[in-house]
Amino acid sequence: MSRFWSPFVKDLVPYVPGEQPKVENLIKLNTNENPYGPSPKVVEAIQRELNDSLRLYPAPNADALKAEIAAYYGVSSAQVFVGNGSDEVLAHIFHGLFQHGRPVLYPDITYSFYPVYCGLYGIEAAPQPLDDDFCLSPADYRQTNGGIIFPNPNAPTGVGLPLDEVEAIVQGSPDSVVVVDEAYVDFGGETSIALVDRYPNLLVTQTLSKSRSLAGLRVGFAVGHADLIEALERIKNSFNSYPLDRLAIVGAVAAMQDQQWFDHTRNAVIDSRDRLSAALLELGFEVLPSQANFVFARHAQRDAAELAQGLREQKVIVRHFKLPRIDQFLRITIGTEAQNQALLAALKAIL
Ligand code: PMP
């Protein structure tokens, strides 16, 4: 810390992402990446763009990608906002749609970036406890002058909320912006995008990092009422009028177009998740019902920190959060079948 730091910067508590160790010789199941690569068509599109156009600025509004996402979900381009990963989209939402000094409700066990954004933008954080089954209780989410945000399915639990319960929350707080963070929705959750035409206060965010295996390219988006999208465009254009670089735009368009690759890899992850959950149960774990590309599990007898350490010694990396109520859980990203088998073998050696 230096004397040049403002009090604002001194007080910031930044987000700490999961570690990205060198992948060689490691089975990396700690940050919910997709174990299969992106569509080969993504790589081809990026290669073409690399050969042609890097000396040119990108399209200021990433219109080609917005049009692709709009067509995919049956909305208009004016209802789509894009950014560098959904983290950036969320940052703009906290900055521009949630208001300074007003409460934003979110689950107490959830994506840990939300409290960070609250701190950054002077928003009052109002975490709501999950119930005994780690489910979100819609009745807790009534809000009149602030905002509401929750992932669906939730992270790091993987537990999903049915669409009618999401709708009850959106309906119950008509004067607040309700953000549904659908980073993991493609692995078995129900998207709320179909509701955006009916509710002007609903904003749905998604990412190409997980189900389209493009975490390294950094592309996320929001779908909602054109007025909410316009507010986000104003914020974004006040920072940077190029939402995405050229490689990200062409890569993301190609990814959205390759439905076959998407279906194949997404289904493979879902099948492996169900097999891994059953195998963990047999090893004495309680496994929360997951609609995501990870499972959240605790062992009846063994300490989670010790298990995480034991796995690490066998070169398998999973995520352990030292947080109240979940410190006995491990969050395990679904890998390839071979990786999942290696994880199970490593666990059997420790248990
Ligand atoms: N929301 C949730 C719930 C997440 O877990 C993540 C991934 N860490 C994100 C949003 C952000 O993902 P990205 O910025 O890669 O789109």
mmCIF file of C-alpha atoms and ligand atoms in Angstrom:
data_model
loop_
_atom_site.group_PDB
_atom_site.id
_atom_site.type_symbol
_atom_site.label_atom_id
_atom_site.label_comp_id
_atom_site.label_asym_id
_atom_site.label_seq_id
_atom_site.Cartn_x
_atom_site.Cartn_y
_atom_site.Cartn_z
ATOM 1 C CA MET A 1 0.000 0.000 0.000
ATOM 2 C CA SER A 2 1.412 3.421 -0.874
ATOM 3 C CA ARG A 3 0.567 6.942 0.226
ATOM 4 C CA PHE A 4 -0.810 7.511 -3.262
ATOM 5 C CA TRP A 5 -3.665 5.075 -2.681
ATOM 6 C CA SER A 6 -7.025 6.710 -2.127
ATOM 7 C CA PRO A 7 -9.105 5.582 0.882
ATOM 8 C CA PHE A 8 -11.462 4.029 -1.673
ATOM 9 C CA VAL A 9 -8.745 1.743 -3.060
ATOM 10 C CA LYS A 10 -7.447 0.942 0.437
ATOM 11 C CA ASP A 11 -10.874 -0.369 1.409
ATOM 12 C CA LEU A 12 -11.454 -2.491 -1.711
ATOM 13 C CA VAL A 13 -11.677 -6.254 -1.190
ATOM 14 C CA PRO A 14 -10.972 -7.674 -4.665
ATOM 15 C CA TYR A 15 -12.163 -11.000 -6.030
ATOM 16 C CA VAL A 16 -9.743 -13.920 -5.875
ATOM 17 C CA PRO A 17 -10.231 -16.281 -8.836
ATOM 18 C CA GLY A 18 -9.530 -20.024 -8.577
ATOM 19 C CA GLU A 19 -5.899 -20.840 -9.242
ATOM 20 C CA GLN A 20 -4.682 -21.546 -12.770
ATOM 21 C CA PRO A 21 -1.675 -23.795 -12.239
ATOM 22 C CA LYS A 22 0.200 -25.218 -15.245
ATOM 23 C CA VAL A 23 -2.044 -27.911 -16.617
ATOM 24 C CA GLU A 24 0.726 -30.380 -17.524
ATOM 25 C CA ASN A 25 0.442 -33.495 -15.386
ATOM 26 C CA LEU A 26 -2.470 -32.026 -13.453
ATOM 27 C CA ILE A 27 -6.119 -32.941 -13.479
ATOM 28 C CA LYS A 28 -7.639 -29.529 -13.132
ATOM 29 C CA LEU A 29 -11.176 -29.747 -11.769
ATOM 30 C CA ASN A 30 -11.201 -26.475 -9.819
ATOM 31 C CA THR A 31 -12.606 -23.674 -12.009
ATOM 32 C CA ASN A 32 -15.548 -25.159 -13.910
ATOM 33 C CA GLU A 33 -13.974 -25.038 -17.331
ATOM 34 C CA ASN A 34 -15.276 -27.344 -20.046
ATOM 35 C CA PRO A 35 -13.027 -30.416 -20.439
ATOM 36 C CA TYR A 36 -13.728 -30.548 -24.176
ATOM 37 C CA GLY A 37 -12.315 -27.855 -26.428
ATOM 38 C CA PRO A 38 -14.472 -25.322 -28.264
ATOM 39 C CA SER A 39 -15.959 -26.131 -31.663
ATOM 40 C CA PRO A 40 -13.233 -26.581 -34.331
ATOM 41 C CA LYS A 41 -15.184 -23.982 -36.313
ATOM 42 C CA VAL A 42 -14.271 -21.412 -33.644
ATOM 43 C CA VAL A 43 -10.589 -22.090 -34.181
ATOM 44 C CA GLU A 44 -11.021 -21.833 -37.984
ATOM 45 C CA ALA A 45 -12.880 -18.525 -37.694
ATOM 46 C CA ILE A 46 -10.213 -17.072 -35.412
ATOM 47 C CA GLN A 47 -7.464 -18.271 -37.734
ATOM 48 C CA ARG A 48 -9.158 -16.559 -40.703
ATOM 49 C CA GLU A 49 -9.525 -13.349 -38.731
ATOM 50 C CA LEU A 50 -5.887 -13.520 -37.624
ATOM 51 C CA ASN A 51 -4.791 -13.740 -41.241
ATOM 52 C CA ASP A 52 -7.018 -10.888 -42.380
ATOM 53 C CA SER A 53 -7.931 -8.144 -40.023
ATOM 54 C CA LEU A 54 -5.979 -7.546 -36.829
ATOM 55 C CA ARG A 55 -4.766 -4.123 -38.007
ATOM 56 C CA LEU A 56 -8.382 -2.927 -38.038
ATOM 57 C CA TYR A 57 -10.467 -1.873 -35.023
ATOM 58 C CA PRO A 58 -13.306 -4.239 -34.164
ATOM 59 C CA ALA A 59 -16.953 -3.436 -34.884
ATOM 60 C CA PRO A 60 -17.886 -0.899 -32.181
ATOM 61 C CA ASN A 61 -21.086 -2.669 -31.174
ATOM 62 C CA ALA A 62 -20.228 -6.289 -31.963
ATOM 63 C CA ASP A 63 -23.402 -6.270 -34.062
ATOM 64 C CA ALA A 64 -22.716 -9.600 -35.775
ATOM 65 C CA LEU A 65 -22.566 -11.371 -32.413
ATOM 66 C CA LYS A 66 -25.603 -9.566 -31.030
ATOM 67 C CA ALA A 67 -27.581 -10.601 -34.121
ATOM 68 C CA GLU A 68 -26.453 -14.215 -33.704
ATOM 69 C CA ILE A 69 -27.450 -14.338 -30.023
ATOM 70 C CA ALA A 70 -30.751 -12.567 -30.757
ATOM 71 C CA ALA A 71 -31.623 -15.092 -33.484
ATOM 72 C CA TYR A 72 -30.626 -17.996 -31.220
ATOM 73 C CA TYR A 73 -32.981 -16.914 -28.449
ATOM 74 C CA GLY A 74 -35.754 -15.367 -30.579
ATOM 75 C CA VAL A 75 -35.304 -11.790 -29.320
ATOM 76 C CA SER A 76 -34.224 -8.580 -31.085
ATOM 77 C CA SER A 77 -30.623 -7.312 -31.202
ATOM 78 C CA ALA A 78 -31.729 -4.318 -29.128
ATOM 79 C CA GLN A 79 -32.406 -6.781 -26.303
ATOM 80 C CA VAL A 80 -28.828 -8.110 -26.277
ATOM 81 C CA PHE A 81 -25.748 -6.689 -24.551
ATOM 82 C CA VAL A 82 -22.298 -8.303 -24.920
ATOM 83 C CA GLY A 83 -19.149 -8.000 -22.838
ATOM 84 C CA ASN A 84 -15.776 -9.526 -21.992
ATOM 85 C CA GLY A 85 -17.105 -12.489 -20.089
ATOM 86 C CA SER A 86 -20.253 -12.300 -18.017
ATOM 87 C CA ASP A 87 -18.081 -10.897 -15.214
ATOM 88 C CA GLU A 88 -17.804 -7.664 -17.172
ATOM 89 C CA VAL A 89 -21.509 -7.697 -18.003
ATOM 90 C CA LEU A 90 -22.253 -8.146 -14.289
ATOM 91 C CA ALA A 91 -19.877 -5.309 -13.399
ATOM 92 C CA HIS A 92 -21.825 -2.962 -15.693
ATOM 93 C CA ILE A 93 -25.103 -4.159 -14.184
ATOM 94 C CA PHE A 94 -23.942 -3.455 -10.632
ATOM 95 C CA HIS A 95 -22.551 -0.116 -11.753
ATOM 96 C CA GLY A 96 -25.457 1.110 -13.816
ATOM 97 C CA LEU A 97 -28.637 -0.705 -12.829
ATOM 98 C CA PHE A 98 -28.235 -1.274 -9.104
ATOM 99 C CA GLN A 99 -28.255 1.973 -7.234
ATOM 100 C CA HIS A 100 -25.746 3.400 -4.823
ATOM 101 C CA GLY A 101 -26.733 2.909 -1.178
ATOM 102 C CA ARG A 102 -29.722 0.684 -1.990
ATOM 103 C CA PRO A 103 -29.838 -2.988 -1.048
ATOM 104 C CA VAL A 104 -29.160 -5.771 -3.510
ATOM 105 C CA LEU A 105 -30.491 -9.153 -2.427
ATOM 106 C CA TYR A 106 -28.587 -12.337 -3.305
ATOM 107 C CA PRO A 107 -28.163 -15.776 -1.716
ATOM 108 C CA ASP A 108 -25.693 -15.908 1.170
ATOM 109 C CA ILE A 109 -23.959 -18.849 -0.502
ATOM 110 C CA THR A 110 -23.350 -17.817 -4.094
ATOM 111 C CA TYR A 111 -20.946 -16.391 -6.643
ATOM 112 C CA SER A 112 -18.432 -14.467 -4.573
ATOM 113 C CA PHE A 113 -18.076 -11.687 -7.126
ATOM 114 C CA TYR A 114 -21.425 -10.168 -6.055
ATOM 115 C CA PRO A 115 -20.170 -8.789 -2.711
ATOM 116 C CA VAL A 116 -17.048 -7.532 -4.504
ATOM 117 C CA TYR A 117 -19.155 -5.502 -6.947
ATOM 118 C CA CYS A 118 -21.272 -4.195 -4.077
ATOM 119 C CA GLY A 119 -18.091 -2.944 -2.402
ATOM 120 C CA LEU A 120 -16.777 -1.440 -5.625
ATOM 121 C CA TYR A 121 -19.951 0.465 -6.457
ATOM 122 C CA GLY A 122 -21.141 1.451 -2.971
ATOM 123 C CA ILE A 123 -24.174 -0.832 -3.082
ATOM 124 C CA GLU A 124 -25.643 -2.239 0.113
ATOM 125 C CA ALA A 125 -25.199 -6.036 0.122
ATOM 126 C CA ALA A 126 -28.221 -7.926 1.492
ATOM 127 C CA PRO A 127 -27.408 -11.672 1.479
ATOM 128 C CA GLN A 128 -30.401 -13.985 2.061
ATOM 129 C CA PRO A 129 -29.766 -17.400 3.707
ATOM 130 C CA LEU A 130 -30.341 -20.504 1.620
ATOM 131 C CA ASP A 131 -32.677 -23.058 3.243
ATOM 132 C CA ASP A 132 -31.551 -26.335 4.873
ATOM 133 C CA ASP A 133 -31.394 -28.056 1.459
ATOM 134 C CA PHE A 134 -29.275 -25.230 0.007
ATOM 135 C CA CYS A 135 -32.271 -24.015 -2.023
ATOM 136 C CA LEU A 136 -33.170 -20.386 -2.510
ATOM 137 C CA SER A 137 -36.521 -19.391 -0.959
ATOM 138 C CA PRO A 138 -38.384 -17.089 -3.390
ATOM 139 C CA ALA A 139 -40.362 -15.569 -0.498
ATOM 140 C CA ASP A 140 -37.131 -13.939 0.788
ATOM 141 C CA TYR A 141 -36.696 -12.012 -2.447
ATOM 142 C CA ARG A 142 -39.160 -9.162 -2.234
ATOM 143 C CA GLN A 143 -37.563 -5.863 -2.990
ATOM 144 C CA THR A 144 -38.901 -2.405 -3.642
ATOM 145 C CA ASN A 145 -36.061 -0.025 -4.287
ATOM 146 C CA GLY A 146 -32.844 -1.993 -4.827
ATOM 147 C CA GLY A 147 -32.053 -5.056 -6.885
ATOM 148 C CA ILE A 148 -31.999 -8.847 -6.851
ATOM 149 C CA ILE A 149 -29.401 -11.189 -8.331
ATOM 150 C CA PHE A 150 -28.907 -14.930 -8.154
ATOM 151 C CA PRO A 151 -27.278 -17.572 -10.330
ATOM 152 C CA ASN A 152 -29.582 -20.239 -11.734
ATOM 153 C CA PRO A 153 -28.348 -22.874 -11.205
ATOM 154 C CA ASN A 154 -26.613 -21.471 -8.155
ATOM 155 C CA ALA A 155 -22.853 -21.565 -7.711
ATOM 156 C CA PRO A 156 -21.039 -23.202 -5.999
ATOM 157 C CA THR A 157 -23.925 -25.522 -5.078
ATOM 158 C CA GLY A 158 -25.190 -26.393 -8.595
ATOM 159 C CA VAL A 159 -28.774 -26.345 -7.281
ATOM 160 C CA GLY A 160 -31.328 -24.953 -9.756
ATOM 161 C CA LEU A 161 -34.508 -22.951 -9.281
ATOM 162 C CA PRO A 162 -37.583 -23.913 -11.375
ATOM 163 C CA LEU A 163 -38.789 -21.328 -13.870
ATOM 164 C CA ASP A 164 -42.093 -20.676 -12.082
ATOM 165 C CA GLU A 165 -40.177 -19.736 -8.925
ATOM 166 C CA VAL A 166 -37.926 -17.383 -10.880
ATOM 167 C CA GLU A 167 -41.055 -15.829 -12.365
ATOM 168 C CA ALA A 168 -42.569 -15.415 -8.885
ATOM 169 C CA ILE A 169 -39.487 -13.425 -7.833
ATOM 170 C CA VAL A 170 -39.585 -11.235 -10.946
ATOM 171 C CA GLN A 171 -43.325 -10.637 -10.527
ATOM 172 C CA GLY A 172 -43.031 -9.993 -6.809
ATOM 173 C CA SER A 173 -40.566 -7.111 -7.218
ATOM 174 C CA PRO A 174 -41.789 -5.182 -10.267
ATOM 175 C CA ASP A 175 -39.880 -2.024 -9.305
ATOM 176 C CA SER A 176 -36.505 -3.709 -8.946
ATOM 177 C CA VAL A 177 -34.159 -5.066 -11.548
ATOM 178 C CA VAL A 178 -33.933 -8.844 -11.162
ATOM 179 C CA VAL A 179 -30.811 -10.412 -12.664
ATOM 180 C CA VAL A 180 -30.683 -14.154 -13.285
ATOM 181 C CA ASP A 181 -27.052 -15.208 -13.775
ATOM 182 C CA GLU A 182 -27.272 -18.252 -16.028
ATOM 183 C CA ALA A 183 -23.557 -19.023 -16.346
ATOM 184 C CA TYR A 184 -24.277 -22.758 -15.971
ATOM 185 C CA VAL A 185 -27.826 -23.024 -17.335
ATOM 186 C CA ASP A 186 -26.965 -25.093 -20.415
ATOM 187 C CA PHE A 187 -26.063 -28.116 -18.284
ATOM 188 C CA GLY A 188 -29.654 -28.869 -17.329
ATOM 189 C CA GLY A 189 -31.171 -25.681 -15.899
ATOM 190 C CA GLU A 190 -34.165 -23.767 -17.250
ATOM 191 C CA THR A 191 -33.429 -20.453 -18.915
ATOM 192 C CA SER A 192 -35.545 -17.417 -18.065
ATOM 193 C CA ILE A 193 -34.893 -15.751 -21.427
ATOM 194 C CA ALA A 194 -38.428 -16.657 -22.542
ATOM 195 C CA LEU A 195 -39.725 -14.342 -19.784
ATOM 196 C CA VAL A 196 -37.898 -11.177 -20.834
ATOM 197 C CA ASP A 197 -40.626 -9.981 -23.196
ATOM 198 C CA ARG A 198 -43.154 -10.079 -20.349
ATOM 199 C CA TYR A 199 -41.092 -8.479 -17.583
ATOM 200 C CA PRO A 200 -39.297 -5.165 -18.178
ATOM 201 C CA ASN A 201 -37.404 -5.618 -14.882
ATOM 202 C CA LEU A 202 -35.781 -8.952 -15.832
ATOM 203 C CA LEU A 203 -32.237 -9.291 -17.107
ATOM 204 C CA VAL A 204 -30.660 -12.671 -17.875
ATOM 205 C CA THR A 205 -26.883 -13.080 -18.177
ATOM 206 C CA GLN A 206 -25.068 -15.957 -19.833
ATOM 207 C CA THR A 207 -21.512 -16.820 -20.806
ATOM 208 C CA LEU A 208 -19.679 -18.667 -23.565
ATOM 209 C CA SER A 209 -17.053 -19.719 -20.989
ATOM 210 C CA LYS A 210 -18.727 -22.915 -19.833
ATOM 211 C CA SER A 211 -21.062 -24.743 -22.229
ATOM 212 C CA ARG A 212 -19.226 -23.348 -25.283
ATOM 213 C CA SER A 213 -15.779 -23.894 -23.800
ATOM 214 C CA LEU A 214 -14.477 -20.377 -24.446
ATOM 215 C CA ALA A 215 -13.387 -19.206 -20.993
ATOM 216 C CA GLY A 216 -10.119 -17.928 -22.468
ATOM 217 C CA LEU A 217 -11.845 -15.786 -25.112
ATOM 218 C CA ARG A 218 -13.923 -13.832 -22.540
ATOM 219 C CA VAL A 219 -17.425 -13.496 -23.987
ATOM 220 C CA GLY A 220 -20.643 -13.071 -22.021
ATOM 221 C CA PHE A 221 -23.971 -11.418 -22.670
ATOM 222 C CA ALA A 222 -27.206 -10.164 -21.174
ATOM 223 C CA VAL A 223 -30.720 -10.418 -22.594
ATOM 224 C CA GLY A 224 -33.526 -8.176 -21.370
ATOM 225 C CA HIS A 225 -35.791 -5.250 -22.121
ATOM 226 C CA ALA A 226 -34.298 -2.790 -24.643
ATOM 227 C CA ASP A 227 -34.355 -0.029 -21.987
ATOM 228 C CA LEU A 228 -32.177 -2.047 -19.612
ATOM 229 C CA ILE A 229 -29.838 -2.933 -22.473
ATOM 230 C CA GLU A 230 -29.559 0.726 -23.485
ATOM 231 C CA ALA A 231 -28.547 1.622 -19.925
ATOM 232 C CA LEU A 232 -25.774 -0.976 -20.075
ATOM 233 C CA GLU A 233 -24.608 0.368 -23.464
ATOM 234 C CA ARG A 234 -24.306 3.847 -21.947
ATOM 235 C CA ILE A 235 -22.148 2.550 -19.123
ATOM 236 C CA LYS A 236 -20.022 0.434 -21.428
ATOM 237 C CA ASN A 237 -19.509 3.262 -23.925
ATOM 238 C CA SER A 238 -18.360 5.490 -21.099
ATOM 239 C CA PHE A 239 -15.479 3.060 -20.477
ATOM 240 C CA ASN A 240 -14.741 1.496 -23.847
ATOM 241 C CA SER A 241 -16.681 1.650 -27.058
ATOM 242 C CA TYR A 242 -15.314 -1.702 -28.274
ATOM 243 C CA PRO A 243 -17.060 -4.367 -26.256
ATOM 244 C CA LEU A 244 -15.095 -7.266 -27.716
ATOM 245 C CA ASP A 245 -11.967 -7.694 -29.793
ATOM 246 C CA ARG A 246 -12.106 -9.057 -33.337
ATOM 247 C CA LEU A 247 -11.068 -12.594 -32.402
ATOM 248 C CA ALA A 248 -13.697 -12.794 -29.676
ATOM 249 C CA ILE A 249 -16.449 -11.633 -32.011
ATOM 250 C CA VAL A 250 -15.743 -14.111 -34.815
ATOM 251 C CA GLY A 251 -15.029 -16.938 -32.365
ATOM 252 C CA ALA A 252 -18.223 -16.356 -30.437
ATOM 253 C CA VAL A 253 -20.331 -16.167 -33.611
ATOM 254 C CA ALA A 254 -18.877 -19.482 -34.804
ATOM 255 C CA ALA A 255 -19.544 -21.062 -31.390
ATOM 256 C CA MET A 256 -23.193 -19.947 -31.376
ATOM 257 C CA GLN A 257 -23.622 -21.411 -34.874
ATOM 258 C CA ASP A 258 -22.235 -24.873 -34.130
ATOM 259 C CA GLN A 259 -25.261 -26.455 -32.487
ATOM 260 C CA GLN A 260 -24.018 -29.975 -33.113
ATOM 261 C CA TRP A 261 -20.778 -29.444 -31.181
ATOM 262 C CA PHE A 262 -22.674 -27.679 -28.408
ATOM 263 C CA ASP A 263 -25.193 -30.524 -28.027
ATOM 264 C CA HIS A 264 -22.566 -33.231 -28.162
ATOM 265 C CA THR A 265 -20.191 -31.749 -25.586
ATOM 266 C CA ARG A 266 -22.917 -30.475 -23.288
ATOM 267 C CA ASN A 267 -24.587 -33.881 -23.210
ATOM 268 C CA ALA A 268 -21.258 -35.582 -22.547
ATOM 269 C CA VAL A 269 -20.723 -33.336 -19.503
ATOM 270 C CA ILE A 270 -24.255 -34.003 -18.217
ATOM 271 C CA ASP A 271 -23.857 -37.799 -18.596
ATOM 272 C CA SER A 272 -20.487 -37.726 -16.834
ATOM 273 C CA ARG A 273 -21.905 -35.580 -14.048
ATOM 274 C CA ASP A 274 -24.634 -38.105 -13.368
ATOM 275 C CA ARG A 275 -22.160 -40.992 -13.366
ATOM 276 C CA LEU A 276 -19.715 -39.108 -11.129
ATOM 277 C CA SER A 277 -22.477 -38.151 -8.672
ATOM 278 C CA ALA A 278 -23.511 -41.821 -8.348
ATOM 279 C CA ALA A 279 -19.903 -42.923 -7.842
ATOM 280 C CA LEU A 280 -19.328 -40.253 -5.164
ATOM 281 C CA LEU A 281 -22.467 -41.388 -3.336
ATOM 282 C CA GLU A 282 -21.050 -44.907 -3.243
ATOM 283 C CA LEU A 283 -17.861 -43.543 -1.696
ATOM 284 C CA GLY A 284 -19.832 -42.025 1.184
ATOM 285 C CA PHE A 285 -20.353 -38.504 -0.122
ATOM 286 C CA GLU A 286 -23.529 -36.488 0.062
ATOM 287 C CA VAL A 287 -23.888 -34.850 -3.367
ATOM 288 C CA LEU A 288 -26.206 -31.892 -3.891
ATOM 289 C CA PRO A 289 -28.451 -32.300 -6.972
ATOM 290 C CA SER A 290 -26.514 -30.460 -9.686
ATOM 291 C CA GLN A 291 -27.747 -28.814 -12.861
ATOM 292 C CA ALA A 292 -24.279 -27.433 -13.590
ATOM 293 C CA ASN A 293 -20.908 -28.685 -14.895
ATOM 294 C CA PHE A 294 -19.708 -29.356 -11.364
ATOM 295 C CA VAL A 295 -20.860 -31.183 -8.266
ATOM 296 C CA PHE A 296 -20.827 -29.972 -4.683
ATOM 297 C CA ALA A 297 -20.194 -32.843 -2.304
ATOM 298 C CA ARG A 298 -19.248 -33.534 1.307
ATOM 299 C CA HIS A 299 -18.034 -36.733 2.875
ATOM 300 C CA ALA A 300 -19.800 -38.094 5.943
ATOM 301 C CA GLN A 301 -16.549 -38.794 7.809
ATOM 302 C CA ARG A 302 -13.665 -37.003 6.162
ATOM 303 C CA ASP A 303 -12.614 -33.385 6.443
ATOM 304 C CA ALA A 304 -12.901 -31.492 3.143
ATOM 305 C CA ALA A 305 -9.631 -29.554 3.506
ATOM 306 C CA GLU A 306 -7.750 -32.816 4.096
ATOM 307 C CA LEU A 307 -9.414 -34.445 1.124
ATOM 308 C CA ALA A 308 -8.576 -31.486 -1.118
ATOM 309 C CA GLN A 309 -4.960 -31.669 0.064
ATOM 310 C CA GLY A 310 -4.831 -35.455 -0.425
ATOM 311 C CA LEU A 311 -6.160 -35.056 -3.971
ATOM 312 C CA ARG A 312 -3.649 -32.334 -4.713
ATOM 313 C CA GLU A 313 -0.820 -34.639 -3.656
ATOM 314 C CA GLN A 314 -2.120 -36.994 -6.342
ATOM 315 C CA LYS A 315 -2.224 -34.134 -8.850
ATOM 316 C CA VAL A 316 -5.991 -33.669 -8.867
ATOM 317 C CA ILE A 317 -7.101 -30.116 -8.093
ATOM 318 C CA VAL A 318 -10.624 -29.404 -6.828
ATOM 319 C CA ARG A 319 -12.060 -26.315 -5.112
ATOM 320 C CA HIS A 320 -12.534 -26.015 -1.375
ATOM 321 C CA PHE A 321 -14.108 -22.863 0.091
ATOM 322 C CA LYS A 322 -13.238 -22.033 3.697
ATOM 323 C CA LEU A 323 -16.619 -20.398 4.246
ATOM 324 C CA PRO A 324 -19.334 -20.875 6.903
ATOM 325 C CA ARG A 325 -21.753 -23.760 6.232
ATOM 326 C CA ILE A 326 -19.883 -25.005 3.154
ATOM 327 C CA ASP A 327 -16.399 -25.613 4.523
ATOM 328 C CA GLN A 328 -16.968 -29.376 4.473
ATOM 329 C CA PHE A 329 -17.856 -29.399 0.768
ATOM 330 C CA LEU A 330 -15.676 -29.887 -2.266
ATOM 331 C CA ARG A 331 -16.669 -28.373 -5.585
ATOM 332 C CA ILE A 332 -15.578 -30.711 -8.315
ATOM 333 C CA THR A 333 -15.718 -29.669 -11.971
ATOM 334 C CA ILE A 334 -16.874 -32.406 -14.339
ATOM 335 C CA GLY A 335 -13.912 -33.540 -16.415
ATOM 336 C CA THR A 336 -13.571 -36.037 -19.245
ATOM 337 C CA GLU A 337 -14.497 -39.613 -18.354
ATOM 338 C CA ALA A 338 -10.785 -40.384 -17.946
ATOM 339 C CA GLN A 339 -10.297 -37.408 -15.611
ATOM 340 C CA ASN A 340 -13.339 -38.351 -13.549
ATOM 341 C CA GLN A 341 -12.051 -41.925 -13.243
ATOM 342 C CA ALA A 342 -8.663 -40.591 -12.131
ATOM 343 C CA LEU A 343 -10.389 -38.418 -9.527
ATOM 344 C CA LEU A 344 -12.328 -41.418 -8.204
ATOM 345 C CA ALA A 345 -9.189 -43.553 -8.080
ATOM 346 C CA ALA A 346 -7.370 -40.800 -6.180
ATOM 347 C CA LEU A 347 -10.271 -40.506 -3.726
ATOM 348 C CA LYS A 348 -10.354 -44.268 -3.164
ATOM 349 C CA ALA A 349 -6.661 -44.153 -2.350
ATOM 350 C CA ILE A 350 -7.258 -41.531 0.348
ATOM 351 C CA LEU A 351 -10.536 -42.681 1.904
HETATM 352 N N1 PMP B 1 -21.430 -16.161 -12.891
HETATM 353 C C1 PMP B 1 -21.120 -17.252 -12.205
HETATM 354 C C2 PMP B 1 -22.115 -17.808 -11.256
HETATM 355 C C3 PMP B 1 -19.861 -17.853 -12.347
HETATM 356 O O1 PMP B 1 -19.527 -18.934 -11.628
HETATM 357 C C4 PMP B 1 -18.945 -17.306 -13.272
HETATM 358 C C5 PMP B 1 -17.605 -17.976 -13.507
HETATM 359 N N2 PMP B 1 -16.652 -17.753 -12.559
HETATM 360 C C6 PMP B 1 -19.311 -16.152 -13.954
HETATM 361 C C7 PMP B 1 -20.565 -15.610 -13.767
HETATM 362 C C8 PMP B 1 -18.372 -15.428 -14.874
HETATM 363 O O2 PMP B 1 -17.988 -16.154 -15.970
HETATM 364 P P1 PMP B 1 -17.319 -15.454 -17.220
HETATM 365 O O3 PMP B 1 -16.812 -14.097 -16.787
HETATM 366 O O4 PMP B 1 -16.232 -16.371 -17.640
HETATM 367 O O5 PMP B 1 -18.398 -15.313 -18.242
#
